[in-house]
mmCIF file of N, CA and C in Angstrom:
data_model
loop_
_atom_site.group_PDB
_atom_site.id
_atom_site.type_symbol
_atom_site.label_atom_id
_atom_site.label_comp_id
_atom_site.label_asym_id
_atom_site.label_seq_id
_atom_site.Cartn_x
_atom_site.Cartn_y
_atom_site.Cartn_z
ATOM 1 N N PRO A 1 97.365 117.288 151.960
ATOM 2 C CA PRO A 1 97.015 116.409 153.060
ATOM 3 C C PRO A 1 96.978 114.946 152.628
ATOM 4 N N ASP A 2 97.411 114.094 153.531
ATOM 5 C CA ASP A 2 97.487 112.674 153.219
ATOM 6 C C ASP A 2 97.430 111.886 154.527
ATOM 7 N N THR A 3 96.624 110.838 154.575
ATOM 8 C CA THR A 3 96.522 110.028 155.789
ATOM 9 C C THR A 3 97.822 109.292 156.111
ATOM 10 N N GLN A 4 98.733 109.196 155.165
ATOM 11 C CA GLN A 4 100.016 108.524 155.387
ATOM 12 C C GLN A 4 101.123 109.494 155.796
ATOM 13 N N ALA A 5 100.824 110.790 155.847
ATOM 14 C CA ALA A 5 101.822 111.798 156.234
ATOM 15 C C ALA A 5 102.137 111.687 157.720
ATOM 16 N N PRO A 6 103.315 112.140 158.142
ATOM 17 C CA PRO A 6 103.656 112.114 159.571
ATOM 18 C C PRO A 6 102.669 112.952 160.387
ATOM 19 N N THR A 7 102.369 112.501 161.590
ATOM 20 C CA THR A 7 101.467 113.220 162.482
ATOM 21 C C THR A 7 102.225 114.327 163.196
ATOM 22 N N LEU A 8 101.658 115.540 163.220
ATOM 23 C CA LEU A 8 102.269 116.652 163.944
ATOM 24 C C LEU A 8 101.889 116.625 165.419
ATOM 25 N N ARG A 9 100.602 116.372 165.668
ATOM 26 C CA ARG A 9 100.098 116.376 167.040
ATOM 27 C C ARG A 9 98.714 115.755 167.054
ATOM 28 N N ALA A 10 98.411 114.989 168.074
ATOM 29 C CA ALA A 10 97.082 114.401 168.240
ATOM 30 C C ALA A 10 96.213 115.339 169.071
ATOM 31 N N LYS A 11 94.926 115.275 168.851
ATOM 32 C CA LYS A 11 93.962 116.037 169.646
ATOM 33 C C LYS A 11 93.110 115.062 170.436
ATOM 34 N N LYS A 12 92.701 115.458 171.630
ATOM 35 C CA LYS A 12 91.861 114.624 172.477
ATOM 36 C C LYS A 12 90.398 114.816 172.110
ATOM 37 N N PHE A 13 89.598 113.790 172.348
ATOM 38 C CA PHE A 13 88.169 113.864 172.121
ATOM 39 C C PHE A 13 87.594 115.037 172.907
ATOM 40 N N GLY A 14 86.812 115.878 172.231
ATOM 41 C CA GLY A 14 86.187 117.037 172.868
ATOM 42 C C GLY A 14 87.023 118.299 172.849
ATOM 43 N N GLU A 15 88.270 118.224 172.441
ATOM 44 C CA GLU A 15 89.138 119.402 172.388
ATOM 45 C C GLU A 15 88.728 120.278 171.205
ATOM 46 N N GLU A 16 88.614 121.585 171.435
ATOM 47 C CA GLU A 16 88.264 122.503 170.346
ATOM 48 C C GLU A 16 89.484 122.795 169.485
ATOM 49 N N VAL A 17 89.233 122.919 168.199
ATOM 50 C CA VAL A 17 90.290 123.151 167.223
ATOM 51 C C VAL A 17 89.847 124.264 166.279
ATOM 52 N N ALA A 18 90.617 125.333 166.164
ATOM 53 C CA ALA A 18 90.323 126.383 165.194
ATOM 54 C C ALA A 18 90.742 125.881 163.818
ATOM 55 N N MET A 19 89.835 125.982 162.865
ATOM 56 C CA MET A 19 90.107 125.490 161.515
ATOM 57 C C MET A 19 90.014 126.625 160.519
ATOM 58 N N TYR A 20 90.763 126.479 159.440
ATOM 59 C CA TYR A 20 90.844 127.527 158.433
ATOM 60 C C TYR A 20 90.400 126.977 157.076
ATOM 61 N N GLU A 21 91.121 127.248 156.022
ATOM 62 C CA GLU A 21 90.635 126.885 154.685
ATOM 63 C C GLU A 21 90.549 125.377 154.469
ATOM 64 N N TRP A 22 89.759 125.013 153.471
ATOM 65 C CA TRP A 22 89.586 123.620 153.052
ATOM 66 C C TRP A 22 90.656 123.255 152.033
ATOM 67 N N ASP A 23 90.983 121.963 151.925
ATOM 68 C CA ASP A 23 91.849 121.514 150.838
ATOM 69 C C ASP A 23 90.980 121.368 149.590
ATOM 70 N N ALA A 24 91.600 121.030 148.465
ATOM 71 C CA ALA A 24 90.887 120.934 147.179
ATOM 72 C C ALA A 24 89.846 119.817 147.161
ATOM 73 N N THR A 25 90.015 118.783 148.014
ATOM 74 C CA THR A 25 89.071 117.664 148.023
ATOM 75 C C THR A 25 87.841 117.933 148.891
ATOM 76 N N GLY A 26 87.920 118.931 149.767
ATOM 77 C CA GLY A 26 86.832 119.218 150.682
ATOM 78 C C GLY A 26 86.745 118.242 151.846
ATOM 79 N N ARG A 27 87.791 117.449 152.052
ATOM 80 C CA ARG A 27 87.811 116.447 153.135
ATOM 81 C C ARG A 27 88.706 116.861 154.304
ATOM 82 N N TRP A 28 89.550 117.853 154.108
ATOM 83 C CA TRP A 28 90.531 118.286 155.100
ATOM 84 C C TRP A 28 90.386 119.783 155.361
ATOM 85 N N ARG A 29 90.770 120.215 156.589
ATOM 86 C CA ARG A 29 90.829 121.638 156.925
ATOM 87 C C ARG A 29 92.213 121.931 157.488
ATOM 88 N N ARG A 30 92.726 123.104 157.140
ATOM 89 C CA ARG A 30 94.026 123.537 157.668
ATOM 90 C C ARG A 30 93.862 123.956 159.119
ATOM 91 N N VAL A 31 94.846 123.609 159.941
ATOM 92 C CA VAL A 31 94.870 123.970 161.361
ATOM 93 C C VAL A 31 96.251 124.519 161.700
ATOM 94 N N ARG A 32 96.361 125.177 162.839
ATOM 95 C CA ARG A 32 97.646 125.620 163.378
ATOM 96 C C ARG A 32 97.848 124.869 164.683
ATOM 97 N N VAL A 33 99.019 124.248 164.858
ATOM 98 C CA VAL A 33 99.315 123.491 166.069
ATOM 99 C C VAL A 33 100.682 123.884 166.620
ATOM 100 N N VAL A 34 100.844 123.710 167.916
ATOM 101 C CA VAL A 34 102.117 123.988 168.578
ATOM 102 C C VAL A 34 102.872 122.669 168.711
ATOM 103 N N VAL A 35 104.128 122.673 168.252
ATOM 104 C CA VAL A 35 104.979 121.483 168.297
ATOM 105 C C VAL A 35 106.355 121.865 168.863
ATOM 106 N N PRO A 36 107.111 120.895 169.354
ATOM 107 C CA PRO A 36 108.468 121.197 169.834
ATOM 108 C C PRO A 36 109.306 121.812 168.711
ATOM 109 N N ALA A 37 110.104 122.816 169.055
ATOM 110 C CA ALA A 37 110.931 123.517 168.069
ATOM 111 C C ALA A 37 112.195 122.753 167.700
ATOM 112 N N GLN A 38 112.522 121.688 168.406
ATOM 113 C CA GLN A 38 113.673 120.827 168.147
ATOM 114 C C GLN A 38 115.004 121.544 168.317
ATOM 115 N N HIS A 39 115.024 122.511 169.246
ATOM 116 C CA HIS A 39 116.287 123.178 169.576
ATOM 117 C C HIS A 39 116.921 122.554 170.805
ATOM 118 N N GLY A 40 116.200 121.603 171.429
ATOM 119 C CA GLY A 40 116.707 120.960 172.627
ATOM 120 C C GLY A 40 116.556 121.786 173.889
ATOM 121 N N ASP A 41 115.899 122.943 173.766
ATOM 122 C CA ASP A 41 115.748 123.821 174.931
ATOM 123 C C ASP A 41 114.319 123.874 175.451
ATOM 124 N N GLY A 42 113.451 123.017 174.943
ATOM 125 C CA GLY A 42 112.057 122.997 175.381
ATOM 126 C C GLY A 42 111.174 124.017 174.705
ATOM 127 N N SER A 43 111.726 124.768 173.760
ATOM 128 C CA SER A 43 110.918 125.774 173.076
ATOM 129 C C SER A 43 109.952 125.106 172.102
ATOM 130 N N VAL A 44 108.924 125.860 171.730
ATOM 131 C CA VAL A 44 107.902 125.354 170.814
ATOM 132 C C VAL A 44 107.720 126.342 169.673
ATOM 133 N N LYS A 45 107.065 125.860 168.620
ATOM 134 C CA LYS A 45 106.737 126.727 167.489
ATOM 135 C C LYS A 45 105.352 126.348 166.982
ATOM 136 N N GLU A 46 104.695 127.285 166.320
ATOM 137 C CA GLU A 46 103.388 127.032 165.730
ATOM 138 C C GLU A 46 103.572 126.745 164.245
ATOM 139 N N VAL A 47 102.936 125.667 163.775
ATOM 140 C CA VAL A 47 103.046 125.271 162.376
ATOM 141 C C VAL A 47 101.660 124.956 161.814
ATOM 142 N N SER A 48 101.547 124.967 160.494
ATOM 143 C CA SER A 48 100.306 124.577 159.834
ATOM 144 C C SER A 48 100.270 123.079 159.627
ATOM 145 N N GLY A 49 99.077 122.525 159.722
ATOM 146 C CA GLY A 49 98.856 121.118 159.439
ATOM 147 C C GLY A 49 97.450 120.949 158.895
ATOM 148 N N TRP A 50 97.027 119.713 158.686
ATOM 149 C CA TRP A 50 95.702 119.423 158.141
ATOM 150 C C TRP A 50 95.007 118.388 159.007
ATOM 151 N N MET A 51 93.704 118.534 159.176
ATOM 152 C CA MET A 51 92.903 117.546 159.905
ATOM 153 C C MET A 51 91.816 117.016 158.987
ATOM 154 N N LEU A 52 91.700 115.696 158.956
ATOM 155 C CA LEU A 52 90.666 115.019 158.181
ATOM 156 C C LEU A 52 89.345 115.154 158.928
ATOM 157 N N LEU A 53 88.288 115.555 158.223
ATOM 158 C CA LEU A 53 86.983 115.759 158.859
ATOM 159 C C LEU A 53 86.166 114.479 158.976
ATOM 160 N N ARG A 54 86.322 113.585 158.008
ATOM 161 C CA ARG A 54 85.530 112.357 158.009
ATOM 162 C C ARG A 54 86.379 111.218 157.453
ATOM 163 N N SER A 55 86.373 110.106 158.168
ATOM 164 C CA SER A 55 87.082 108.901 157.757
ATOM 165 C C SER A 55 86.096 107.941 157.116
ATOM 166 N N ASP A 56 86.486 107.310 156.026
ATOM 167 C CA ASP A 56 85.632 106.307 155.389
ATOM 168 C C ASP A 56 85.419 105.107 156.309
ATOM 169 N N GLU A 57 86.407 104.777 157.136
ATOM 170 C CA GLU A 57 86.315 103.625 158.026
ATOM 171 C C GLU A 57 85.594 103.941 159.339
ATOM 172 N N ILE A 58 85.826 105.130 159.896
ATOM 173 C CA ILE A 58 85.321 105.482 161.226
ATOM 174 C C ILE A 58 84.061 106.346 161.169
ATOM 175 N N GLY A 59 83.991 107.220 160.190
ATOM 176 C CA GLY A 59 82.886 108.178 160.102
ATOM 177 C C GLY A 59 83.367 109.570 160.454
ATOM 178 N N ASP A 60 82.473 110.397 160.997
ATOM 179 C CA ASP A 60 82.818 111.773 161.329
ATOM 180 C C ASP A 60 83.887 111.828 162.409
ATOM 181 N N LEU A 61 84.911 112.661 162.170
ATOM 182 C CA LEU A 61 85.993 112.846 163.130
ATOM 183 C C LEU A 61 85.878 114.185 163.843
ATOM 184 N N LEU A 62 85.219 115.148 163.199
ATOM 185 C CA LEU A 62 85.068 116.501 163.749
ATOM 186 C C LEU A 62 83.633 116.960 163.550
ATOM 187 N N GLN A 63 83.186 117.830 164.446
ATOM 188 C CA GLN A 63 81.870 118.428 164.268
ATOM 189 C C GLN A 63 81.938 119.887 164.675
ATOM 190 N N GLN A 64 81.143 120.715 164.033
ATOM 191 C CA GLN A 64 81.105 122.132 164.353
ATOM 192 C C GLN A 64 80.353 122.332 165.661
ATOM 193 N N VAL A 65 80.845 123.260 166.486
ATOM 194 C CA VAL A 65 80.179 123.565 167.748
ATOM 195 C C VAL A 65 79.779 125.037 167.761
ATOM 196 N N PRO A 66 78.597 125.334 168.314
ATOM 197 C CA PRO A 66 78.176 126.739 168.407
ATOM 198 C C PRO A 66 78.954 127.453 169.503
ATOM 199 N N HIS A 67 79.142 128.755 169.333
ATOM 200 C CA HIS A 67 79.821 129.569 170.338
ATOM 201 C C HIS A 67 78.807 130.264 171.208
ATOM 202 N N ARG A 68 79.209 130.493 172.442
ATOM 203 C CA ARG A 68 78.303 131.074 173.418
ATOM 204 C C ARG A 68 78.448 132.580 173.558
ATOM 205 N N LYS A 69 79.615 133.134 173.285
ATOM 206 C CA LYS A 69 79.833 134.558 173.513
ATOM 207 C C LYS A 69 79.874 135.327 172.201
ATOM 208 N N GLN A 70 79.381 136.555 172.218
ATOM 209 C CA GLN A 70 79.327 137.404 171.027
ATOM 210 C C GLN A 70 80.724 137.692 170.477
ATOM 211 N N ASP A 71 81.715 137.916 171.353
ATOM 212 C CA ASP A 71 83.062 138.263 170.882
ATOM 213 C C ASP A 71 83.745 137.101 170.175
ATOM 214 N N GLU A 72 83.173 135.902 170.228
ATOM 215 C CA GLU A 72 83.730 134.764 169.517
ATOM 216 C C GLU A 72 83.016 134.518 168.193
ATOM 217 N N ALA A 73 82.089 135.369 167.832
ATOM 218 C CA ALA A 73 81.266 135.162 166.634
ATOM 219 C C ALA A 73 82.102 135.038 165.364
ATOM 220 N N GLU A 74 83.177 135.803 165.236
ATOM 221 C CA GLU A 74 84.006 135.735 164.030
ATOM 222 C C GLU A 74 84.684 134.383 163.884
ATOM 223 N N GLU A 75 84.983 133.717 164.992
ATOM 224 C CA GLU A 75 85.651 132.431 164.942
ATOM 225 C C GLU A 75 84.671 131.266 164.793
ATOM 226 N N ALA A 76 83.384 131.529 164.927
ATOM 227 C CA ALA A 76 82.387 130.451 164.923
ATOM 228 C C ALA A 76 82.464 129.583 163.680
ATOM 229 N N ASP A 77 82.740 130.153 162.540
ATOM 230 C CA ASP A 77 82.823 129.392 161.304
ATOM 231 C C ASP A 77 84.067 128.525 161.260
ATOM 232 N N ASN A 78 85.050 128.827 162.094
ATOM 233 C CA ASN A 78 86.316 128.103 162.049
ATOM 234 C C ASN A 78 86.486 127.084 163.170
ATOM 235 N N MET A 79 85.554 127.034 164.109
ATOM 236 C CA MET A 79 85.721 126.140 165.249
ATOM 237 C C MET A 79 85.086 124.780 164.980
ATOM 238 N N GLU A 80 85.841 123.748 165.266
ATOM 239 C CA GLU A 80 85.396 122.371 165.149
ATOM 240 C C GLU A 80 85.835 121.656 166.412
ATOM 241 N N VAL A 81 85.281 120.510 166.688
ATOM 242 C CA VAL A 81 85.662 119.718 167.846
ATOM 243 C C VAL A 81 86.224 118.391 167.378
ATOM 244 N N ALA A 82 87.388 118.030 167.918
ATOM 245 C CA ALA A 82 87.969 116.730 167.605
ATOM 246 C C ALA A 82 87.144 115.651 168.282
ATOM 247 N N GLY A 83 86.995 114.546 167.590
ATOM 248 C CA GLY A 83 86.298 113.442 168.234
ATOM 249 C C GLY A 83 85.431 112.681 167.350
#
């Protein structure tokens, strides 16, 4: 992960994001995002990317949110909110 890398997709404030493993620095989390497949037919594909959790200039970029339903309990550790 690198702040100078090309952006795959932006997230809106308040949008939930499923997050997976941490990078070696503990500052980034792996995410899966849907992007155009570049076939010219409007198709999309899911790819891995990284999201920075905290910016030195801005502060916190993501925060963990509690889940309301029992069937979402397994994902609770992986859910963060952009913003």
